[in-house]
mmCIF file of C-alpha atoms and ligand atoms in Angstrom:
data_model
loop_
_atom_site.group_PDB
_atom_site.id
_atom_site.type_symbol
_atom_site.label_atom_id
_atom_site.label_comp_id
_atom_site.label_asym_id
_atom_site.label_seq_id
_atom_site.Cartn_x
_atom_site.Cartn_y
_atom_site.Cartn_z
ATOM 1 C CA UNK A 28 -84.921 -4.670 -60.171
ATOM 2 C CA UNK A 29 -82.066 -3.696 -57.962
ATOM 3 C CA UNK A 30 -83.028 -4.024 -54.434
ATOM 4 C CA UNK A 31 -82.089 -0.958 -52.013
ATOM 5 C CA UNK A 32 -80.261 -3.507 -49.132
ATOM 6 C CA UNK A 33 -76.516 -2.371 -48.853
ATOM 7 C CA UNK A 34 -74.736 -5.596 -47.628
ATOM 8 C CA UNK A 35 -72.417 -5.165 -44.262
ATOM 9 C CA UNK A 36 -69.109 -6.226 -45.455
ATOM 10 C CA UNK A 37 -67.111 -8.141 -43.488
ATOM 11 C CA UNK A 38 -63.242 -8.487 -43.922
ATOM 12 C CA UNK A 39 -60.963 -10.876 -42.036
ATOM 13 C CA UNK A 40 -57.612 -11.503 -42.165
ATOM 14 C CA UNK A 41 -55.201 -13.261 -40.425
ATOM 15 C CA UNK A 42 -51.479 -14.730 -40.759
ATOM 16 C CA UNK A 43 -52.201 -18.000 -42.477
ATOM 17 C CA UNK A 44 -52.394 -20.727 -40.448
ATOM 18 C CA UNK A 45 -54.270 -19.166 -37.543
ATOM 19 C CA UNK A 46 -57.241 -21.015 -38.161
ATOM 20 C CA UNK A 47 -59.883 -18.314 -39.922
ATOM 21 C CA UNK A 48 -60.824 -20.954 -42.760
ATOM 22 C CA UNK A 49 -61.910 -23.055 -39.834
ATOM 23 C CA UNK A 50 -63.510 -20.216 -38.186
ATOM 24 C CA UNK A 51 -65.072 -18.988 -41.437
ATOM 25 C CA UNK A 52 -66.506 -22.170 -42.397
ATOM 26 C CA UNK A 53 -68.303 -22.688 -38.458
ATOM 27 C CA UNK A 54 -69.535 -18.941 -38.968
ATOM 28 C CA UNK A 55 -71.396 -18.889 -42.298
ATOM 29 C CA UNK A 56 -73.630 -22.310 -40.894
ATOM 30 C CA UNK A 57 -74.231 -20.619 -37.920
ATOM 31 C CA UNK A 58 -75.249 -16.420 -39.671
ATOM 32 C CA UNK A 59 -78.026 -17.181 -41.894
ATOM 33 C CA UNK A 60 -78.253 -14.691 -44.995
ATOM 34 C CA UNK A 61 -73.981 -14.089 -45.186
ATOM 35 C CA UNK A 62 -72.315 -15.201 -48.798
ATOM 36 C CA UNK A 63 -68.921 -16.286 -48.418
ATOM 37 C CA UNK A 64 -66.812 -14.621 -51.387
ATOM 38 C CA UNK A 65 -65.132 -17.679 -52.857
ATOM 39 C CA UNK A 66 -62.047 -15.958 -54.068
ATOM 40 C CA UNK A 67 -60.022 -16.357 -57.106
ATOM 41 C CA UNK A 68 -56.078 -17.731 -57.242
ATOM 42 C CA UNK A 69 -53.252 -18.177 -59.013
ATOM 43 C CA UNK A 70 -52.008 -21.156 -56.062
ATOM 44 C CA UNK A 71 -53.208 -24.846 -56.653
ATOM 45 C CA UNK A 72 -55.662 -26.378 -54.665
ATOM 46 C CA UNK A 73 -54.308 -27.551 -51.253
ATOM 47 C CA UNK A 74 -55.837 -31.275 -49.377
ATOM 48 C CA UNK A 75 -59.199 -31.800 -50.115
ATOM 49 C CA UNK A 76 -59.700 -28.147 -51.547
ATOM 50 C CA UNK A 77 -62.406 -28.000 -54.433
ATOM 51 C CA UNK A 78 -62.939 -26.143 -57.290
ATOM 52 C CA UNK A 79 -65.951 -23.540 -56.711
ATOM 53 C CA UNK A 80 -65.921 -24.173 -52.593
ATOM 54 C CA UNK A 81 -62.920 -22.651 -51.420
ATOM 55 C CA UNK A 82 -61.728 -20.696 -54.119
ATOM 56 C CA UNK A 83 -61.661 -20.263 -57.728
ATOM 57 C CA UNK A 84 -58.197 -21.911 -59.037
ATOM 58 C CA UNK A 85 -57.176 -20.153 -62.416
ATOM 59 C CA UNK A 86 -54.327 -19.753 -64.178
ATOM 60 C CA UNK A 87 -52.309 -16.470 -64.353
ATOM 61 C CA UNK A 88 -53.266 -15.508 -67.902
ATOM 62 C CA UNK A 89 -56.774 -16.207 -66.737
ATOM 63 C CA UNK A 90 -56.195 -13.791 -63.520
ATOM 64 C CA UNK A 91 -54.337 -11.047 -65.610
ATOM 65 C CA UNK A 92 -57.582 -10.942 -68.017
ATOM 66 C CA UNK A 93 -60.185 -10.413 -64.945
ATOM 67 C CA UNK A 94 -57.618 -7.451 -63.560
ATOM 68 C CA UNK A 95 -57.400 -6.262 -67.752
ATOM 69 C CA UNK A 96 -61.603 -6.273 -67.498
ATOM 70 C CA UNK A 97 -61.858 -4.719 -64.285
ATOM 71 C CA UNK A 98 -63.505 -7.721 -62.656
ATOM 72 C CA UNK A 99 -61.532 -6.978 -59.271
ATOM 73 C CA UNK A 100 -63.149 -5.457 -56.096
ATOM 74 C CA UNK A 101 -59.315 -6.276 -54.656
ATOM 75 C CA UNK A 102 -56.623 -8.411 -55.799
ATOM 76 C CA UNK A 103 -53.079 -8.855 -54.330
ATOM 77 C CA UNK A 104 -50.022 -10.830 -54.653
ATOM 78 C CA UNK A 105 -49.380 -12.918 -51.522
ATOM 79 C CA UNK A 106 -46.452 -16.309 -51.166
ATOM 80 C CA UNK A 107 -45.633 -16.017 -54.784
ATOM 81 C CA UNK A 108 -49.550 -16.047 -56.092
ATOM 82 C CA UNK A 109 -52.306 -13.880 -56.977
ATOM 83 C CA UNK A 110 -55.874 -13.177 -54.899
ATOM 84 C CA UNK A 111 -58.579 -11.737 -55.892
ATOM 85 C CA UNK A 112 -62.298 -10.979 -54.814
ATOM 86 C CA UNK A 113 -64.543 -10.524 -57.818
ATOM 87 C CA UNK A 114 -66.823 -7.394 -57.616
ATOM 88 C CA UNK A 115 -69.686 -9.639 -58.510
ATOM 89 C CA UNK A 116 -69.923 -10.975 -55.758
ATOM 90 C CA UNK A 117 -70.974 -7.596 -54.169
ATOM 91 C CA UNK A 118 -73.822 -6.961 -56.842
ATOM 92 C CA UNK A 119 -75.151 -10.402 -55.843
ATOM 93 C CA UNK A 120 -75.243 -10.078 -52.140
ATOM 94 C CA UNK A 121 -76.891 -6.860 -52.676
ATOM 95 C CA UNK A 122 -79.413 -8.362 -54.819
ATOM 96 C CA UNK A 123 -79.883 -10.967 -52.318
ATOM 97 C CA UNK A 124 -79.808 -8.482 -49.488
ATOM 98 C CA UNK A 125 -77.117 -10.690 -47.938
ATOM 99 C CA UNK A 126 -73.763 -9.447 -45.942
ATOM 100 C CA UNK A 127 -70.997 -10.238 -47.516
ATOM 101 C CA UNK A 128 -68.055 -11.913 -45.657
ATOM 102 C CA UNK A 129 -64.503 -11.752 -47.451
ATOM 103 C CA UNK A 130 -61.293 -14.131 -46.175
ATOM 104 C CA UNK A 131 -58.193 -11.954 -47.583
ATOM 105 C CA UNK A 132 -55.125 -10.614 -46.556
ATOM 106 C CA UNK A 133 -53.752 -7.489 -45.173
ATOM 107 C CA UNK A 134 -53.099 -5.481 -48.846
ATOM 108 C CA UNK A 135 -56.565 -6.651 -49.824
ATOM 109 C CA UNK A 136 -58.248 -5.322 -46.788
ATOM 110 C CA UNK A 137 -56.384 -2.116 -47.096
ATOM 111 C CA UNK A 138 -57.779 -1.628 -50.707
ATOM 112 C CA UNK A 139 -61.626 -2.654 -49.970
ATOM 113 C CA UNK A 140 -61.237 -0.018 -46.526
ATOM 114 C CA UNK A 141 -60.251 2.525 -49.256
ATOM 115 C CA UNK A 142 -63.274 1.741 -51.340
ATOM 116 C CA UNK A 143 -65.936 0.857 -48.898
ATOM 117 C CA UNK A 144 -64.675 2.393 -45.831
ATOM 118 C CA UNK A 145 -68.072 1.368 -43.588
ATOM 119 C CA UNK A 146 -66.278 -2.565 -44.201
ATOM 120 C CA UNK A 147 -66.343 -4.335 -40.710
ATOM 121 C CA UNK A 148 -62.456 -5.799 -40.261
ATOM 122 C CA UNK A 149 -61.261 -8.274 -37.933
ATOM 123 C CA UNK A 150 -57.990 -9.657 -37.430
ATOM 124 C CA UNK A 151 -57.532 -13.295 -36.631
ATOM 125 C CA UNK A 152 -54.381 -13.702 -34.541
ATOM 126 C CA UNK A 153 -52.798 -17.243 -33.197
ATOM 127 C CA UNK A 154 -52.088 -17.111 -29.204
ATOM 128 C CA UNK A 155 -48.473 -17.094 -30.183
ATOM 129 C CA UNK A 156 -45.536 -17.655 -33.006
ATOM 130 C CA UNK A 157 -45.062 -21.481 -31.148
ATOM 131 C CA UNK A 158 -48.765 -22.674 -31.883
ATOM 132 C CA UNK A 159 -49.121 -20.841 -35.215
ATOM 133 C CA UNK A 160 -45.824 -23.232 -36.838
ATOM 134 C CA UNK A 161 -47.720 -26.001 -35.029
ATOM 135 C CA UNK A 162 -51.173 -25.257 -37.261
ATOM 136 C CA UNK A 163 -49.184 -24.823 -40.186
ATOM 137 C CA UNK A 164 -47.269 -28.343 -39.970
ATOM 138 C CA UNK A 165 -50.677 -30.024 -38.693
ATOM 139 C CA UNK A 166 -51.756 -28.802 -42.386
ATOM 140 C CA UNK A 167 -49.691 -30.683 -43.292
ATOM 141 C CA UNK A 168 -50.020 -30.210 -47.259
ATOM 142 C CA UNK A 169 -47.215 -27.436 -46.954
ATOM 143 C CA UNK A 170 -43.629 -28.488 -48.018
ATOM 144 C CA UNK A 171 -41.110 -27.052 -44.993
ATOM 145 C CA UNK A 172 -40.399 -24.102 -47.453
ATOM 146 C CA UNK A 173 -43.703 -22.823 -47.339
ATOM 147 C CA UNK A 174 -44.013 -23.151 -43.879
ATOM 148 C CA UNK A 175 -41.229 -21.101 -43.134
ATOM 149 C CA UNK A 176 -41.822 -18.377 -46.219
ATOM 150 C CA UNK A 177 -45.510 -18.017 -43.820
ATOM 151 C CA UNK A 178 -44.071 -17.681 -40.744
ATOM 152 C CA UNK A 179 -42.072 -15.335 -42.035
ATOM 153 C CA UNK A 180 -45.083 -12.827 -43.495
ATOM 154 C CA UNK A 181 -47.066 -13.829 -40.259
ATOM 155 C CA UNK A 182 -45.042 -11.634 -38.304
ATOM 156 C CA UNK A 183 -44.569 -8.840 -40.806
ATOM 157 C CA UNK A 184 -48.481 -9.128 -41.072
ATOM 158 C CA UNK A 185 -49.526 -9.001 -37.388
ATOM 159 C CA UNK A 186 -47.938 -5.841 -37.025
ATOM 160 C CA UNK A 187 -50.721 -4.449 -39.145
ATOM 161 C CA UNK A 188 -53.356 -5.766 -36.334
ATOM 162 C CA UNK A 189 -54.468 -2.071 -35.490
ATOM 163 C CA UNK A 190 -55.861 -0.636 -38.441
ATOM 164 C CA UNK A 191 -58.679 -3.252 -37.750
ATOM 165 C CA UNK A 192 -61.569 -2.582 -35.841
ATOM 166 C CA UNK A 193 -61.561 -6.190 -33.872
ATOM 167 C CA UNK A 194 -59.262 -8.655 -33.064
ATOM 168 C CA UNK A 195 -59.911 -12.026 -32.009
ATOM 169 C CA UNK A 196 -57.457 -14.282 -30.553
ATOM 170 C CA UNK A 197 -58.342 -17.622 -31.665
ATOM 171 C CA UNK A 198 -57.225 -19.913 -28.512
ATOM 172 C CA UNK A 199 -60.020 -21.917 -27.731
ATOM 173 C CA UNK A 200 -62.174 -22.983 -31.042
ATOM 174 C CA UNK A 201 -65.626 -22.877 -29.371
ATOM 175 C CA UNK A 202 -64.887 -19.556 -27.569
ATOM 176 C CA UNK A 203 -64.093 -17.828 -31.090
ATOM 177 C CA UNK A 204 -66.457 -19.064 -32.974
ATOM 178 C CA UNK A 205 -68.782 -17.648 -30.913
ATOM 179 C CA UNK A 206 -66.737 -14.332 -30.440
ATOM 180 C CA UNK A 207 -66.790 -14.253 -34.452
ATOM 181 C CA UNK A 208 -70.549 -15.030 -34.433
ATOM 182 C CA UNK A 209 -71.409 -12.248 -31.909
ATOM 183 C CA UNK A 210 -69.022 -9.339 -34.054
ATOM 184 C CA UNK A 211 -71.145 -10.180 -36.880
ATOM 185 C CA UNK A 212 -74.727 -10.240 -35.212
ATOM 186 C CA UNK A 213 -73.201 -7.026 -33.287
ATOM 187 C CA UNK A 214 -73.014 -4.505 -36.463
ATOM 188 C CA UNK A 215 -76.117 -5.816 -37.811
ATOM 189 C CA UNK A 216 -77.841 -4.930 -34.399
ATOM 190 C CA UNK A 217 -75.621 -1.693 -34.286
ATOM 191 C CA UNK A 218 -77.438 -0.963 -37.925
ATOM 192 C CA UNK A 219 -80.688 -1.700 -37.493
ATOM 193 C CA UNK A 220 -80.884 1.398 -35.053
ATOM 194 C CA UNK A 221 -83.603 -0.104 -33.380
ATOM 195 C CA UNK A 222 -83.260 -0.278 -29.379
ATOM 196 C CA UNK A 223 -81.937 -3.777 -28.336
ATOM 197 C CA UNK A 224 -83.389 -6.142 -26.170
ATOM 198 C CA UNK A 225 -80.704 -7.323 -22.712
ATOM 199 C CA UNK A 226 -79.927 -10.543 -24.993
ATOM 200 C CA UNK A 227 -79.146 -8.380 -27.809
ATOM 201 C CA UNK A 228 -77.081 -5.900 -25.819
ATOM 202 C CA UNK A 229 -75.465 -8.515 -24.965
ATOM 203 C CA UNK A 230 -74.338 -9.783 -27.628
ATOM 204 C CA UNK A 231 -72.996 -6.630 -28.145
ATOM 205 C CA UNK A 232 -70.884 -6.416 -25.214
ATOM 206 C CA UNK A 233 -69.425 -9.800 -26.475
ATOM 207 C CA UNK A 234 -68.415 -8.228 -29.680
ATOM 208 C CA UNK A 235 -66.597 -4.872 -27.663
ATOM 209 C CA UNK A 236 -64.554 -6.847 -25.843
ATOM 210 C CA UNK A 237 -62.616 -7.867 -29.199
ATOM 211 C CA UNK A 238 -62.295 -4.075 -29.802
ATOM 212 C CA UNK A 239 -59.074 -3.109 -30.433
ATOM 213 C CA UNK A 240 -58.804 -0.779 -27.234
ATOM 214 C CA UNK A 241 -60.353 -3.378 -25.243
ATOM 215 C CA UNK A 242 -58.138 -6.337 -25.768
ATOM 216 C CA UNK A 243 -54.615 -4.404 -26.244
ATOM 217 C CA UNK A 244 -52.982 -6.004 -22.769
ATOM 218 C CA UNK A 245 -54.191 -9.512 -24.346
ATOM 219 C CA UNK A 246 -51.516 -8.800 -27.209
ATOM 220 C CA UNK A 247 -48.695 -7.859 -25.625
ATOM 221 C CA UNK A 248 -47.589 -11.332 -24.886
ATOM 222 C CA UNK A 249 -48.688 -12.700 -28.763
ATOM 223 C CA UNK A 250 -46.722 -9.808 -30.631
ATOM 224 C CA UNK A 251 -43.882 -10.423 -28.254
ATOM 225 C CA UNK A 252 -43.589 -13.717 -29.633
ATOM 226 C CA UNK A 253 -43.702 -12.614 -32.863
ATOM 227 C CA UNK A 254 -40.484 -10.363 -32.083
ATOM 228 C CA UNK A 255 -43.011 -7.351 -33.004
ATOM 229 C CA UNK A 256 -43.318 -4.322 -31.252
ATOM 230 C CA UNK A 257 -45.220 -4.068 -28.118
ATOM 231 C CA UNK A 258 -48.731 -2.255 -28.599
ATOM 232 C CA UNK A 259 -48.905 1.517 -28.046
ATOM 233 C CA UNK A 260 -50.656 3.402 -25.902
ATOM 234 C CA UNK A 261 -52.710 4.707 -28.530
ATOM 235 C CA UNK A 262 -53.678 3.084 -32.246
HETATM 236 P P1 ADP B 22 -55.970 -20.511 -42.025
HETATM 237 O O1 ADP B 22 -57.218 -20.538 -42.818
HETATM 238 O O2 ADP B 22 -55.899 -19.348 -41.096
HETATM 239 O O3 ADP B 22 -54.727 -20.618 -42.859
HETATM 240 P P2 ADP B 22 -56.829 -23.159 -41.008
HETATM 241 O O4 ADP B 22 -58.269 -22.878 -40.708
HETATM 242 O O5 ADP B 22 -56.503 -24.000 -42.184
HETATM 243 O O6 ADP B 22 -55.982 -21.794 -41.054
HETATM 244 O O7 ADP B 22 -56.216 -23.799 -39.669
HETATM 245 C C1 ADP B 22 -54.877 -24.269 -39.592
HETATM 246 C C2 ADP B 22 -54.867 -25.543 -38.722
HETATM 247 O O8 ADP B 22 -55.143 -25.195 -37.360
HETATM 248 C C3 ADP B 22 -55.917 -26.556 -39.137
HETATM 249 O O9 ADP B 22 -55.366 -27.844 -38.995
HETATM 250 C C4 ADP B 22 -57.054 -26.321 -38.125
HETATM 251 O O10 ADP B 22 -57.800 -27.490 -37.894
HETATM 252 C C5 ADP B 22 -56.282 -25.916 -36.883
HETATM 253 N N1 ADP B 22 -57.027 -25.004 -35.972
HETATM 254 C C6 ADP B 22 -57.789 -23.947 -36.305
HETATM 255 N N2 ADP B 22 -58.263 -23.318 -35.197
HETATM 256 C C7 ADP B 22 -57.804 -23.995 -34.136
HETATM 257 C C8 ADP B 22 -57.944 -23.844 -32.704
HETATM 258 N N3 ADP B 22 -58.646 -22.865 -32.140
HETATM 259 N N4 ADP B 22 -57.319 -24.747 -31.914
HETATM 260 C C9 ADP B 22 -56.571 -25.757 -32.464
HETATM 261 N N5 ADP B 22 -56.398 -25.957 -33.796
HETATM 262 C C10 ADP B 22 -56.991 -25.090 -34.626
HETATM 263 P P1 5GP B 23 -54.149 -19.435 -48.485
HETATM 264 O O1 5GP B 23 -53.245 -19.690 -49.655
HETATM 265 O O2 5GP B 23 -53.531 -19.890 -47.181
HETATM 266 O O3 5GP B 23 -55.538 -19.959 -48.700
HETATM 267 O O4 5GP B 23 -54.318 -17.854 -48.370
HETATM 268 C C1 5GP B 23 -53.213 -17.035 -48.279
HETATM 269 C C2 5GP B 23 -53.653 -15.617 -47.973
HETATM 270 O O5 5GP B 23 -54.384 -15.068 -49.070
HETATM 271 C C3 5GP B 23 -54.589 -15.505 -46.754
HETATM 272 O O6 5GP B 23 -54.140 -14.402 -45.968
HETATM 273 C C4 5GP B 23 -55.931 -15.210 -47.373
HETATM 274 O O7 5GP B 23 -56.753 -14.454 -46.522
HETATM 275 C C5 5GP B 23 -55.512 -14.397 -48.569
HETATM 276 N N1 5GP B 23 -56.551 -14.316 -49.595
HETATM 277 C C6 5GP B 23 -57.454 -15.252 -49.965
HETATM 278 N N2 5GP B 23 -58.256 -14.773 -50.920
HETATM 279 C C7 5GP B 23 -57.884 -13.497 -51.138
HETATM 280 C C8 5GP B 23 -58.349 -12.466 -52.003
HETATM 281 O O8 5GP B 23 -59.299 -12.606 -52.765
HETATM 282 N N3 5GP B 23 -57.690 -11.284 -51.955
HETATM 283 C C9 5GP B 23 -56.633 -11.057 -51.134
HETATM 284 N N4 5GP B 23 -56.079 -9.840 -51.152
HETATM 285 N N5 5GP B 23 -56.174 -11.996 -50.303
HETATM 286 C C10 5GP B 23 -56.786 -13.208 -50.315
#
């Protein structure tokens, strides 16, 4: 019964705080036929965070048996808790013939790379260290601690922004959503090998300009902030 559709797999990451919940959320009601992969965690739910809808809250002992049974595509440790993406979710999509989209972090999109190494991966990064603490005290559900513990792994984790194949800088909402829309449309246009109409191609152009070596001048100023190295001339 297994159908032959091998689901585009999209990874994002981004320090937390930058705003790719929001950006996920706008993205899957605007791309029909993408399945979010509601993760699974060891953290407790944050605001109005449900059950089922943003993630799977478990216990550890509960978390340790899925990684016992093999359940994981990827699972990491990240601020003291455990993420996972259930393999499932893969097997469904495929089933579906959906594209997968999956929200994790740096370690998890290093593993799933390893695995499936035809995963599309874009990095989500704030338009500096200033405006990222700002978004992470406007959610405002995080004690001071945890605010600072994030900052803290935001700029170890931006350094990691080149082994991703596009970055998007999310400034103005409305301008990345539709950035984020038009990477996604982009590979599945790139895949369907077919030649592309102008409005297609140009939706690819859209998508290039958030190509690493297109938009490296654009992060000089962000990873400055960030007290990280400035980009290279080369990835
Ligand atoms: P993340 O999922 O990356 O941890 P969230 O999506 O929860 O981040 O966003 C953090 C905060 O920043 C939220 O209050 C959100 O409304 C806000 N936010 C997200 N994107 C933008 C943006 N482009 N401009 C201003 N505020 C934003
Ligand atoms: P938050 O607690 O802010 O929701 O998420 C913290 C970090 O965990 C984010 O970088 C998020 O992308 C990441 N994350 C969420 N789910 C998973 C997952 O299933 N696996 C991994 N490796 N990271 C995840």
């Amino acid at each position: 019964m297994s159908s032959h559709y091998k689901p585009i797999i999209y990874i994002i990451s981004a320090p937390s705080g930058s705003g790719k919940s929001t950006l996920v959320n706008e993205l899957v009601k605007l791309v029909p036929d993408l399945d979010f992969s509601i993760s699974y965690t060891t953290r407790s739910p944050r605001g109005s965070e449900q059950n089922g809808k943003q993630y799977h809250f478990v216990l550890r002992e509960e978390f340790d048996q899925m990684i016992a049974a093999g359940e994981f595509l990827e699972h990491a440790e990240f601020d003291r808790n455990c993420y996972g993406t259930a393999a499932r979710f893969l097997r469904e999509a495929e089933q579906k013939s959906h594209d997968l989209l999956l929200d994790i972090d740096v370690q998890g999109a290093r593993q799933v790379k390893d695995k499936l190494p035809e995963a599309v991966s874009i990095f989500v990064l704030p338009p500096d260290r200033k405006t990222l603490e700002w978004r992470l005290r406007k959610r405002s559900e995080n004690p001071e601690e945890a605010i600072q513990r994030r900052l803290a792994a935001a700029s170890r984790e931006i350094e990691n922004y080149n082994k991703y194949d596009y970055i998007l800088i999310n400034d103005k909402l409305e301008e990345s959503i539709e950035s984020l829309e038009a990477i996604v449309l982009s590979q599945r246009l790139l895949r369907s090998r077919r030649s592309l109409s102008s409005e297609e191609k140009e939706i690819v152009e859209r998508a290039d300009l958030h190509r690493l070596e297109n938009i490296r001048q654009r992060l000089e100023p962000i990873l400055a902030s960030f007290g990280a190295p400035p980009p290279s001339a080369r990835p």
